[in-house]
XYZ file of C-alpha atoms in Angstrom:
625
model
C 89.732 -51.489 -33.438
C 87.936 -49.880 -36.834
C 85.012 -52.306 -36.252
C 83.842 -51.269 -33.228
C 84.486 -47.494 -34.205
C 82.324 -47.769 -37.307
C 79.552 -48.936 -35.478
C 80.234 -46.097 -32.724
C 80.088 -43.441 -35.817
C 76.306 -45.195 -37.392
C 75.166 -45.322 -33.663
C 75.746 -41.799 -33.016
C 74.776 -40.289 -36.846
C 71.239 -42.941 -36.304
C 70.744 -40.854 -32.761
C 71.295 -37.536 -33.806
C 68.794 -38.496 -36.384
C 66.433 -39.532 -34.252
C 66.649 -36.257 -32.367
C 66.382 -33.911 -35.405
C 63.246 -35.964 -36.493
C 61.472 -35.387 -32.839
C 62.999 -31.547 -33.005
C 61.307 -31.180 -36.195
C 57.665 -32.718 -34.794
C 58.086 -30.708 -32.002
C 58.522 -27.706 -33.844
C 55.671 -28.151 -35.955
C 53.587 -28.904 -33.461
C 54.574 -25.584 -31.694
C 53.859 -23.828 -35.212
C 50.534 -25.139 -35.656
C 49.384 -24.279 -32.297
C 50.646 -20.567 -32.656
C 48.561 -20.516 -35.911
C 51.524 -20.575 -38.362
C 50.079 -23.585 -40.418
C 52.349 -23.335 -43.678
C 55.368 -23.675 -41.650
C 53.795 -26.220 -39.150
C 52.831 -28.602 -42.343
C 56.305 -28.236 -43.419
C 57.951 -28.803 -40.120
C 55.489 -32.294 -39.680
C 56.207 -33.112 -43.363
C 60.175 -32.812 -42.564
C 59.423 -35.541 -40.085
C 57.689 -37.993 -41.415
C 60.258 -37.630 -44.320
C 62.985 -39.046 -42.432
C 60.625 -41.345 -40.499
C 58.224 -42.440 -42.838
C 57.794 -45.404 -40.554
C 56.950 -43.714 -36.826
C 53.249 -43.777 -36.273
C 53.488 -40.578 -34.032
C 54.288 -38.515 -36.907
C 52.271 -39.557 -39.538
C 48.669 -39.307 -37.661
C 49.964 -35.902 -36.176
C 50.316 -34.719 -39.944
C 47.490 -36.769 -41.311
C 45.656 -34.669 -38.638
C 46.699 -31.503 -39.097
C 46.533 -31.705 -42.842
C 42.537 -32.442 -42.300
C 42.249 -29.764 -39.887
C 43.909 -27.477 -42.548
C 41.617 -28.963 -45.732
C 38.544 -28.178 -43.714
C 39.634 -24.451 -42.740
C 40.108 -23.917 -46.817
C 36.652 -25.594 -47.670
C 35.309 -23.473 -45.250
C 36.424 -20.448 -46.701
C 35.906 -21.259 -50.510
C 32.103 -22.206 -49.073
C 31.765 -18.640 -47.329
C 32.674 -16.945 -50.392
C 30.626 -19.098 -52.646
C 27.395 -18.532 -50.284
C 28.206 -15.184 -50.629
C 28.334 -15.085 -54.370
C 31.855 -14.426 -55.143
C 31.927 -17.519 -57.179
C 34.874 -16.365 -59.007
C 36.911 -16.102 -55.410
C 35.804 -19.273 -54.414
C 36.603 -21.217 -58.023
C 40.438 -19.852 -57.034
C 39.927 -21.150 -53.092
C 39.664 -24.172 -54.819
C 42.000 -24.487 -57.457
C 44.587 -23.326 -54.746
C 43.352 -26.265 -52.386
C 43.317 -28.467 -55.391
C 47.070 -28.419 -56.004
C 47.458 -28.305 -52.002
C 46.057 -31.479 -51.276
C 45.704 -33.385 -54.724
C 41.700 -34.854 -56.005
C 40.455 -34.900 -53.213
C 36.816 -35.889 -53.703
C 35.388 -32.453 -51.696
C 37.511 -30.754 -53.369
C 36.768 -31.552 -56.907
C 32.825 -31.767 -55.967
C 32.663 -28.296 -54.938
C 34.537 -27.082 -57.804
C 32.722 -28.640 -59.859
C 29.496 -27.010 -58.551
C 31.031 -23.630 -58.743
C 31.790 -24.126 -62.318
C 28.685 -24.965 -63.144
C 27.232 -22.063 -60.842
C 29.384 -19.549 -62.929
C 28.190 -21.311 -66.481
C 24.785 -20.969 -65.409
C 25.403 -16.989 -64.844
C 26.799 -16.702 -68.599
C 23.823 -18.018 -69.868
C 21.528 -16.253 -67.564
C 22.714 -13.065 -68.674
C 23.011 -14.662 -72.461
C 18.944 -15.848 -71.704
C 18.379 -12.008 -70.300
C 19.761 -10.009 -73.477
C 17.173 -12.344 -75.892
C 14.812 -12.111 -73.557
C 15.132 -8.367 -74.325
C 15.601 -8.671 -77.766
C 12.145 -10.670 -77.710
C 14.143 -13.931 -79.259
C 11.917 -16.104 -77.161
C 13.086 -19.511 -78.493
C 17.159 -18.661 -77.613
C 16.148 -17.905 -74.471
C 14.142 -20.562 -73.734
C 17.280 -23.053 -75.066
C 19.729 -21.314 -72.729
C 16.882 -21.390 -69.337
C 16.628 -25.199 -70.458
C 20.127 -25.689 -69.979
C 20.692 -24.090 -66.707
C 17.847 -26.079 -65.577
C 19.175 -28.721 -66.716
C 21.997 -28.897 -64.434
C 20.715 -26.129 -61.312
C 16.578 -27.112 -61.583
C 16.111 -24.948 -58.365
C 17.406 -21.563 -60.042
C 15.526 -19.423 -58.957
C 16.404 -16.823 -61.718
C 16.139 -19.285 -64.487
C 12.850 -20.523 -63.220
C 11.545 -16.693 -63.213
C 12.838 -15.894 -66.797
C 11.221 -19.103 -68.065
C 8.225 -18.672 -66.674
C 7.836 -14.916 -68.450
C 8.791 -16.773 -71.330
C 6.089 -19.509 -70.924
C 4.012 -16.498 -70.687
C 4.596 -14.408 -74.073
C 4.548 -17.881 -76.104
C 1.547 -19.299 -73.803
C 3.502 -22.840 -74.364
C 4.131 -25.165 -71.090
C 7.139 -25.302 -69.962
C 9.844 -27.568 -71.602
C 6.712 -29.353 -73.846
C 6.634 -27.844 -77.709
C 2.861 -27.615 -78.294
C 1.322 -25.359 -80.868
C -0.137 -22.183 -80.004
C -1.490 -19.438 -82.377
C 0.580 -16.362 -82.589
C 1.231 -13.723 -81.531
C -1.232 -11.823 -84.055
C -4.029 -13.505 -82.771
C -4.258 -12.305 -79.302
C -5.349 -8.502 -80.433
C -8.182 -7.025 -79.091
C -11.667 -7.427 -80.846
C -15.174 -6.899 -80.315
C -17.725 -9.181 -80.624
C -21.915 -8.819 -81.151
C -23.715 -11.603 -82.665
C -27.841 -11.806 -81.917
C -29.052 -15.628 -82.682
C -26.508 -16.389 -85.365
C -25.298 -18.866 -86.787
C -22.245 -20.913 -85.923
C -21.099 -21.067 -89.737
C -21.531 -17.322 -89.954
C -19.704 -16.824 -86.774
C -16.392 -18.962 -87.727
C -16.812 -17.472 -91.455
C -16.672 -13.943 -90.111
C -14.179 -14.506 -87.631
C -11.974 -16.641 -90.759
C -12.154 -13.711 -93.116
C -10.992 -10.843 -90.569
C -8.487 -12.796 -88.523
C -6.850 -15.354 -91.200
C -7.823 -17.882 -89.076
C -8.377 -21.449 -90.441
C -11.289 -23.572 -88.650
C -11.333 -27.271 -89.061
C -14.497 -29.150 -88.305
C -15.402 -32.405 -86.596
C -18.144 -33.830 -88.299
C -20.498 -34.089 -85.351
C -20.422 -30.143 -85.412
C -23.500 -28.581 -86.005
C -23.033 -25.549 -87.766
C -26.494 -24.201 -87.758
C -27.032 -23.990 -84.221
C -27.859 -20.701 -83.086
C -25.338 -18.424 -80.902
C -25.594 -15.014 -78.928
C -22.379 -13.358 -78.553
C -21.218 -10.154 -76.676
C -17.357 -8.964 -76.727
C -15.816 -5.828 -76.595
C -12.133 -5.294 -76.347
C -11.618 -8.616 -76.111
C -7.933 -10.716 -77.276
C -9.273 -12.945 -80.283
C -8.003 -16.345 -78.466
C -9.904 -15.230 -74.964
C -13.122 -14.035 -77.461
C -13.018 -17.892 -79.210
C -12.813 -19.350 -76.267
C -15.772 -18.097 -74.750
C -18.140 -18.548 -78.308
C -16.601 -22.220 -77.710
C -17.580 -22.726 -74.071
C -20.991 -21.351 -74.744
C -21.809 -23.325 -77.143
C -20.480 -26.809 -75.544
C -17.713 -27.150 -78.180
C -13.649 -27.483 -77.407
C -10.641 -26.314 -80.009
C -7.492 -27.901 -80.842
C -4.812 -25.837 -82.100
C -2.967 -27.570 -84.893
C -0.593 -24.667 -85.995
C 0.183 -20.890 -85.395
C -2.971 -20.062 -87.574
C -5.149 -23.672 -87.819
C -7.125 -24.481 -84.873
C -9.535 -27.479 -85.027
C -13.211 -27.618 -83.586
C -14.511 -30.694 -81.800
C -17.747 -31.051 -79.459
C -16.933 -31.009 -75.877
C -17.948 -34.539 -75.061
C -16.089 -37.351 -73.080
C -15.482 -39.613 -76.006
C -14.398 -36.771 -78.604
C -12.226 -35.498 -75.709
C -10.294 -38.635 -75.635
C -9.770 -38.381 -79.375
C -8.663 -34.633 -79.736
C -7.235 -33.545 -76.413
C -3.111 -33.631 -76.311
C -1.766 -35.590 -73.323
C 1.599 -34.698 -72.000
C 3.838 -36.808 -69.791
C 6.239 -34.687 -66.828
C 8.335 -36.461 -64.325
C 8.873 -34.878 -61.069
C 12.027 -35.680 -59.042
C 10.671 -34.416 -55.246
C 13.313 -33.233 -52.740
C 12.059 -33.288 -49.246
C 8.175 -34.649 -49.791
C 7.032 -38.397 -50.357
C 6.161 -39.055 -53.261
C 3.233 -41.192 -52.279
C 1.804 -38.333 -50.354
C 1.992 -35.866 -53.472
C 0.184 -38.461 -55.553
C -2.714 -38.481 -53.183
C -2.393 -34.883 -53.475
C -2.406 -34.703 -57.341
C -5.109 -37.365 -57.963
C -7.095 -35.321 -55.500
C -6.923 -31.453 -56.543
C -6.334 -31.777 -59.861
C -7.671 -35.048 -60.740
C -4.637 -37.006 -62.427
C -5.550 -40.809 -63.007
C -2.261 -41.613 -64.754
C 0.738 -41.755 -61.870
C 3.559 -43.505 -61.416
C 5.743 -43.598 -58.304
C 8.805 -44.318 -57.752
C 9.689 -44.835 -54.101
C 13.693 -45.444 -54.724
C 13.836 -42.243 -56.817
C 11.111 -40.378 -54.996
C 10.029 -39.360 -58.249
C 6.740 -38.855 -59.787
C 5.457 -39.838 -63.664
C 1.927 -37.874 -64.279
C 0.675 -37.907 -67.663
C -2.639 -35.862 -68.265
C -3.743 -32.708 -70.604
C -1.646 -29.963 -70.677
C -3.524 -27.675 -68.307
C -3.666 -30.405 -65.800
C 0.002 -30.981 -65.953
C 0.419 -27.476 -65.594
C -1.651 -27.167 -62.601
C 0.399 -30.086 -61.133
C 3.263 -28.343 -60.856
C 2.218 -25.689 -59.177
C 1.254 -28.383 -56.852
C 4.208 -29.761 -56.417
C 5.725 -26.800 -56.042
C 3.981 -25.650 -52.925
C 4.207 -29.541 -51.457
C 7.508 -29.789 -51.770
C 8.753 -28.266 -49.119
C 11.955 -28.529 -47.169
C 11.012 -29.604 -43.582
C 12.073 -27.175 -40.708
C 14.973 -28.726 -38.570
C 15.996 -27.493 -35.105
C 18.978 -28.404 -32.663
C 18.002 -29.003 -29.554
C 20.745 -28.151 -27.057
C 20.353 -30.536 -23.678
C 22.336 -29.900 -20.583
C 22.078 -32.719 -17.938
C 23.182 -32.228 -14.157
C 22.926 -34.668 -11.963
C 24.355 -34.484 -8.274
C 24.423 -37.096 -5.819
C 25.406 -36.656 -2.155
C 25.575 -39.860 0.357
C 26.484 -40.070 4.161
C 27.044 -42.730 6.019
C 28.049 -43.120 9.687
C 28.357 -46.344 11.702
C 29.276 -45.238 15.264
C 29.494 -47.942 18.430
C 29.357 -50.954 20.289
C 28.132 -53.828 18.968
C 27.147 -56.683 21.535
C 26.280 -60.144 21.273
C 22.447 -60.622 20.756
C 22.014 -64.396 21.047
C 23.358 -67.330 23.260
C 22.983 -71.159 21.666
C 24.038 -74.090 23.582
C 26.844 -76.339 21.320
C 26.567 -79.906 20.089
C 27.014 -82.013 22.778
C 30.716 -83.462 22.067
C 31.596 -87.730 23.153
C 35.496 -88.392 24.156
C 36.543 -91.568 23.070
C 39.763 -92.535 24.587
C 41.651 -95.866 23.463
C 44.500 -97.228 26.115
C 46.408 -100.155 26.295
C 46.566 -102.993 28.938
C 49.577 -101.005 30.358
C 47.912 -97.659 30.990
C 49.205 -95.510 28.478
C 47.005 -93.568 25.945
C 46.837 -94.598 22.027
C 44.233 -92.452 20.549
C 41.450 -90.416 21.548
C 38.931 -88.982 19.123
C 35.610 -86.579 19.728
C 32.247 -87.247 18.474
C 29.890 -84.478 17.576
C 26.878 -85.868 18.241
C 23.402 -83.980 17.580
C 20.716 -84.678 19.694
C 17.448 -83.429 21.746
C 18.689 -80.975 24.908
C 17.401 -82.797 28.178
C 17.484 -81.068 31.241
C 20.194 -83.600 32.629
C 22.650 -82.068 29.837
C 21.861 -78.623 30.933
C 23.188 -79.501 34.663
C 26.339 -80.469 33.491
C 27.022 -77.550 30.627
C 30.586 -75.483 30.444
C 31.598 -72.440 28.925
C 32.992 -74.452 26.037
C 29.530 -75.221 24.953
C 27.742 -71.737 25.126
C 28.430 -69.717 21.858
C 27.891 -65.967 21.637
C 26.625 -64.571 18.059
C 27.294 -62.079 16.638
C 31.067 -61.828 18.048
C 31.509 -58.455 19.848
C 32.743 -55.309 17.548
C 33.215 -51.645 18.076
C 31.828 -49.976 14.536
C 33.910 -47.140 13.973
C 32.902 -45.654 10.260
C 32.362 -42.659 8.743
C 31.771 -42.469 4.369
C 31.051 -38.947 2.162
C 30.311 -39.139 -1.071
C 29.805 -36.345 -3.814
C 29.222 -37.319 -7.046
C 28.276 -34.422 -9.662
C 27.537 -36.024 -13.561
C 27.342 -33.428 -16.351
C 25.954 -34.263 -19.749
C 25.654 -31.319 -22.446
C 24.653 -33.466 -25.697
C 23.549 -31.547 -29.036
C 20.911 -33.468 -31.183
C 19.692 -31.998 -34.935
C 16.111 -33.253 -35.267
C 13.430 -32.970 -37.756
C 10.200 -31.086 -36.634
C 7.793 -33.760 -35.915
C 10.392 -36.103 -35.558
C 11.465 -37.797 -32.678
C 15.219 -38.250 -31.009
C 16.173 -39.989 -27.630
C 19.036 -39.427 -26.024
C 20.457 -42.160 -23.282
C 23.160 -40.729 -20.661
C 23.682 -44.138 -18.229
C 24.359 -48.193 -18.649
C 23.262 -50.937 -20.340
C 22.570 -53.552 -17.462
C 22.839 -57.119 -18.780
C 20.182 -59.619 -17.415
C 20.709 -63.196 -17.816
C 18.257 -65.742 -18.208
C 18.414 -69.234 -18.136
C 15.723 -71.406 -20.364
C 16.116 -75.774 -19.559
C 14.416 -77.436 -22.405
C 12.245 -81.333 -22.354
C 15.492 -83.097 -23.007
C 17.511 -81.150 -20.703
C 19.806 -78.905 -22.427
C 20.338 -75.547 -20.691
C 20.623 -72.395 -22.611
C 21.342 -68.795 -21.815
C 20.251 -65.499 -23.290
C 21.243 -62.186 -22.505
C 19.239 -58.914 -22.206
C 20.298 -55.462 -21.689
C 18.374 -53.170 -18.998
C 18.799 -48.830 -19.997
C 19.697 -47.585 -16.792
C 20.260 -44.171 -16.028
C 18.951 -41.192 -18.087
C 16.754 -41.656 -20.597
C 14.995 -38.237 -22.677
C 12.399 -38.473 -25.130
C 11.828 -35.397 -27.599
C 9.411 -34.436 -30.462
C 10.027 -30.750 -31.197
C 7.379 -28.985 -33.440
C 8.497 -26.005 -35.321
C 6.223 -23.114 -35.118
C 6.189 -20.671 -38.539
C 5.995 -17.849 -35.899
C 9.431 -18.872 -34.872
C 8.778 -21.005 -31.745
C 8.899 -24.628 -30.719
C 7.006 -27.190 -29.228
C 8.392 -29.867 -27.783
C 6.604 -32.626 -25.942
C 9.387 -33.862 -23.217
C 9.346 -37.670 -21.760
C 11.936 -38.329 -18.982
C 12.669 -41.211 -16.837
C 15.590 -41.457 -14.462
C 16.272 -44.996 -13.206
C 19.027 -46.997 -10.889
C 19.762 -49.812 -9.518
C 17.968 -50.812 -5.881
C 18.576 -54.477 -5.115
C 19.966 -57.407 -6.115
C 17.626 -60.269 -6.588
C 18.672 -63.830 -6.688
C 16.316 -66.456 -7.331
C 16.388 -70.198 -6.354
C 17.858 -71.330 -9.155
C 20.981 -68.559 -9.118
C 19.863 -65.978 -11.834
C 20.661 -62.321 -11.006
C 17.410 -59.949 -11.310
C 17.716 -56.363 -10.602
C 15.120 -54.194 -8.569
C 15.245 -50.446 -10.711
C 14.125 -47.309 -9.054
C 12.489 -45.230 -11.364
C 11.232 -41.500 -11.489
C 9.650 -40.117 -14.708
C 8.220 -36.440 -15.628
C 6.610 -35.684 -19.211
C 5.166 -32.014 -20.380
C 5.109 -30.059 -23.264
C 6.768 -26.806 -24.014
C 6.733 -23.908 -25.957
C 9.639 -22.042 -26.340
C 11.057 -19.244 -28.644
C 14.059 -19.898 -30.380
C 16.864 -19.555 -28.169
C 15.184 -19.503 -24.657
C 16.477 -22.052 -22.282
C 14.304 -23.801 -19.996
C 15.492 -25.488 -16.598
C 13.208 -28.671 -15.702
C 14.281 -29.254 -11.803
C 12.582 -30.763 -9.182
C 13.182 -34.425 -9.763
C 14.627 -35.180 -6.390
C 15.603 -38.195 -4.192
C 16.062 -37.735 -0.944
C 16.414 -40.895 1.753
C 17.315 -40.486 4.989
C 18.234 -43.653 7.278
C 18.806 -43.762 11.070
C 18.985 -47.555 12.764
C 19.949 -48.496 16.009
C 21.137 -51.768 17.459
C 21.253 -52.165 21.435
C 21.617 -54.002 24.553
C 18.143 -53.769 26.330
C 17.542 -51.695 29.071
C 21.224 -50.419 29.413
C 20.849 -48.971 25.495
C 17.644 -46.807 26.566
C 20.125 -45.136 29.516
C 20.345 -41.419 28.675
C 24.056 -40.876 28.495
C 25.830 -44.114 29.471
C 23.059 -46.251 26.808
C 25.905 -44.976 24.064
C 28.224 -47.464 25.436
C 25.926 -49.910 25.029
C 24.430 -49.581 21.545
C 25.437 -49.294 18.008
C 23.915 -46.391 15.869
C 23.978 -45.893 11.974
C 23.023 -43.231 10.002
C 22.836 -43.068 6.413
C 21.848 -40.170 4.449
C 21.828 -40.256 0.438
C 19.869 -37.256 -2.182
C 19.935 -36.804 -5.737
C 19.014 -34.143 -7.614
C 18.540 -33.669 -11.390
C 18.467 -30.847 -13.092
C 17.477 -30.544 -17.249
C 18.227 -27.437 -19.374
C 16.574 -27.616 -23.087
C 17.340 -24.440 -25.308
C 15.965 -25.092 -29.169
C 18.141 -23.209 -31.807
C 16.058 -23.604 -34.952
C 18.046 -24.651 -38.022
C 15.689 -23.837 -40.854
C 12.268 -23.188 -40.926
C 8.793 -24.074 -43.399
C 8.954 -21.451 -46.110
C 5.872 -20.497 -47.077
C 4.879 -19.877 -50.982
C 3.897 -16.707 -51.949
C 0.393 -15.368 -52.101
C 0.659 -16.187 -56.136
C 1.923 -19.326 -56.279
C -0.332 -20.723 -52.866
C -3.787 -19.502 -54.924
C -4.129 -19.861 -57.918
C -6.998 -21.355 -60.695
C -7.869 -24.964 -61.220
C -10.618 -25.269 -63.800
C -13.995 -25.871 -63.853
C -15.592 -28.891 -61.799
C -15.599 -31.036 -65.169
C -12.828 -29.709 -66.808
C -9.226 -28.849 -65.118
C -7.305 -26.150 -66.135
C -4.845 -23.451 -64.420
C -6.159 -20.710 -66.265
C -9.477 -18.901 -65.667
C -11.528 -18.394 -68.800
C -10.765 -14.630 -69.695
C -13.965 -12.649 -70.955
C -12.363 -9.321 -70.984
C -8.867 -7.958 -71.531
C -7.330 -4.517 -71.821
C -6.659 -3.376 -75.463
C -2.924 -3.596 -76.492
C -1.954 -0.333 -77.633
C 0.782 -1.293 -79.772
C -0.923 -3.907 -81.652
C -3.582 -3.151 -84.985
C -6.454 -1.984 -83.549
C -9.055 -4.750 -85.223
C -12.505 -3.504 -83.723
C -15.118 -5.620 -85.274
C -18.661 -4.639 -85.152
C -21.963 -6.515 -86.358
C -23.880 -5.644 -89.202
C -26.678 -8.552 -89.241
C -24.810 -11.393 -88.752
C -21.657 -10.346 -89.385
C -18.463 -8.775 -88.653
C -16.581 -5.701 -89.930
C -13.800 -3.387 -88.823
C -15.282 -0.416 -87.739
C -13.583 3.460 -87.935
C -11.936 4.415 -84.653
């Protein structure tokens, strides 16, 4: 008597169980809908605890724990694109001991951290900046580039810092200091070139090295006033066919500007550029073009470009890249598809027999015995010509009547209404296709020489089929050229040898649009409409005007289809054009590339020694001021 209560008491404790689990579920599913997710998760979690085995529960909370991850990464995101990156670093921390490492999670904190990093040492980069410490700044823009290259603040500071050092970016080359760009004045009549670079030597401090092809008793003509003492040497150098070096803040060599010397004095410099959104096959077309760069090397799996070239080339090839790279504009393209079919059919009458045919003739055999009685008989069909001797003996049993007599008593309505709203993200330029219908197979049978049959299947698009290529405008519209072909199913076709072909209707409309972003635009018009009316009768009595009803068979079938297309563009992101600076700028002479123009004239700095040099014969001396 225990036994079978023991098992009564595990029975009953395993159901109540069961129904505490499913209360729980049930309650959390309750909570989650009303928006209470803490309590929902725990209510779902409960369950699966003391059913870690029921399917049911698990994907319910496996579900509504993603549902509840995205909600918090969409939040820490919002604040982060906001720039409360402090906010957002605690979004994620909180989500973090939520929901474990989850791989999101740790990749967007992770790019936070480095987000608020990259402010400390923007502000660090700012204060020496200020406190004109050019080379700590430079070392803490280098770093945030380093791990954020498209700051747009670090890029800025670096490029004022490029500026006040005149070095190129991220490449230590000498440059003369900062001494040597004061304003001077210049006046030389048929001097010279020794007495030139002597003068210039003894006033400035400067220290000229020359190349021994130098001749330093040509004759030079210079005029200068208020001129920086780098611009001022660069002009007696370009007048005079010769090119500088500099070795050191206060050495600069002095070389003749021909191809060969070039090659042995000018600095090459070697930049890799990683590109985002632009090929890189197209920007070396671009590079080797504009600015003349014969060393590149492309990597297609990277996307990444290798240039190596003089500095001012390289320099110049940035700014090319910079405007070429270019994220392209995207737009969603929001498609709404109605299609509405209506079909009528009514079969209504008598239907009589339209042809007599005289039978086979049929031969009774009957086998008796010699006492009368019957043993078998049998009937012969037997086929042969109809002679007019046959016809005088023919029966009713050997007239037949086709088609047997019906009364058609049918009436079908059909409404069919098919709506398709899909949402495709396209590329400008780009094309997408969208396919609302079937795949029809088509079989088709291929014998070979020794007789083995094979069969291959294709697959027929039937239905819907749209063809897009939007164009984004920089105005803010968008062209889109529009291919669409509707197509069903007419007939069956079965050739001799049994394979199924299909017969396809087909209607097809293309155009091209322009539409602002947001504007909706219905493309109707496409319709089918077929419209059936047969008849079968009994001559003469089926022509009479009231009473020919009993004596004929009428069908009418009716069947239109209508489509209707709604496009509405929502554009995504659009082509952002460079500013006026950085879309026109200098590239160099037609022999010589360079992103600088070659300065003649500059305003005098106020702050710096005034070091106004005027001409006494050939030569230079400070004059009062």
């Amino acid at each position: 008597m225990r036994r079978p209560t023991s098992i009564l008491i595990v029975a009953s404790a395993l159901v109540l169980t069961a129904c505490a689990s499913d209360s729980a579920y049930r309650e959390g599913e309750k909570l989650l809908a009303e928006g209470r997710d803490a309590a929902g998760l725990a209510s779902l979690e409960q369950a699966v605890a003391k059913h870690p085995g029921n399917a049911q529960y698990r994907t319910a909370l496996l579900r509504a724990r993603e549902t509840q991850l995205r909600k918090g990464l969409a939040t820490a995101e919002a604040q982060a694109s906001a720039g409360k990156l402090g906010a957002a670093a605690a979004a994620y921390r909180e989500l973090e001991q939520q929901y474990g490492n989850d791989a999101r999670i740790v990749g967007a904190l992770g790019a936070v951290q480095v987000r608020l990093d990259n402010q400390s040492l923007l502000k660090a980069a700012n204060e020496a900046l200020a406190k004109n410490e050019l080379e700590a700044a430079r070392a803490r823009l280098r770093s945030v580039l380093a791990r954020e290259p498209g700051n747009p603040e670090a890029q800025r500071l670096l490029k004022q810092v490029d500026e006040k050092t005149g070095r190129l970016r991220g490449v230590d080359i000498p440059h003369l200091g900062a001494t040597y760009r004061r304003p001077v004045s210049l006046e030389f009549r048929d001097a010279q070139l020794k007495q030139v670079f002597d003068a210039l030597s003894r006033q400035s401090g400067l220290n000229f090295v020359f190349d021994k092809e130098v001749k330093l008793d040509q004759r030079a003509t210079v005029f200068a006033r208020n001129t920086p003492l780098a611009d001022a040497l660069d002009t007696l150098l370009a007048t005079n066919q010769l090119a500088k070096k500099i070795l050191n803040a206060n050495t600069v060599l002095i070389y003749p500007n021909q191809p060969a010397k070039v090659k042995d004095y000018q600095d090459q410099v070697v930049k890799s550029f990683f590109l985002a959104y632009a090929e890189a096959k197209n920007v070396m077309a671009l590079l080797r073009t504009m600015a003349r760069i014969k060393d590149v090397y492309v990597d297609e799996k990277l996307n990444m470009l290798v240039v190596r070239d003089t500095p001012e080339a390289v320099r110049l090839a940035e700014k090319l890249v910079n405007v070429a790279d270019r994220p392209d504009a995207e737009v969603m393209l929001e498609v709404e598809i109605m299609e509405v079919t209506r079909s009528r059919l009514q079969d209504l009458g008598i239907q009589y027999p339209n042809q007599f045919s005289v039978l086979s003739i049929a031969n009774v055999n009957t086998v008796t015995t010699n006492s009368g009685a019957t043993v078998a008989t049998t009937t012969n069909q037997v086929s042969q010509a109809l002679t007019l001797d046959m016809l005088k003996h023919l029966n009713a049993t050997q007239i037949g009547v086709s088609a047997n007599p019906a009364l058609n008593l049918r009436k079908d309505t059909s409404d069919v209404n098919i709506l398709a709203n899909p949402r495709i993200r396209v590329k400008s330029r780009e094309k997408a296709k969208i396919h609302v219908g079937d795949k029809v197979p088509v079989i088709t049978t291929n014998t070979t020489a020794t007789g083995v049959i094979s069969e291959s299947v294709t697959y027929l698009d039937v239905g819907l089929k749209l063809d897009v290529e939007p164009q984004v405008g920089l105005e803010g519209d968008v062209t889109i050229k529009v291919g669409m072909e509707v197509s069903s199913i007419v007939n069956q076709v079965k050739s001799a040898t049994g394979t199924l072909t299909y017969q396809l209707g087909s209607r097809n409309a293309n155009t091209v649009l322009r539409l602002k972003d947001g504007e909706t635009q219905v493309l109707a018009g496409l319709i089918s409409d077929a419209d059936r009316a047969g008849a079968s009768k009994v001559p003469g009595l089926g022509d009479l005007p009231i009473l020919g009803r009993l004596f004929s068979s009428n069908s009418d079938q009716l069947d239109k289809t209508e489509i209707i297309l709604t496009i509405t563009p929502h554009i995504l992101s659009n082509v952002v054009r460079p500013e006026l600076a950085d879309g026109e700028f200098f590239a160099g002479t037609d022999s010589q590339t360079s992103d600088q123009p070659l300065r003649a004239q500059a305003e005098p700095d106020p702050e710096a020694a005034a070091a106004v040099m005027m001409p006494t014969g050939a030569l230079m001396q400070p004059s009062a001021p």
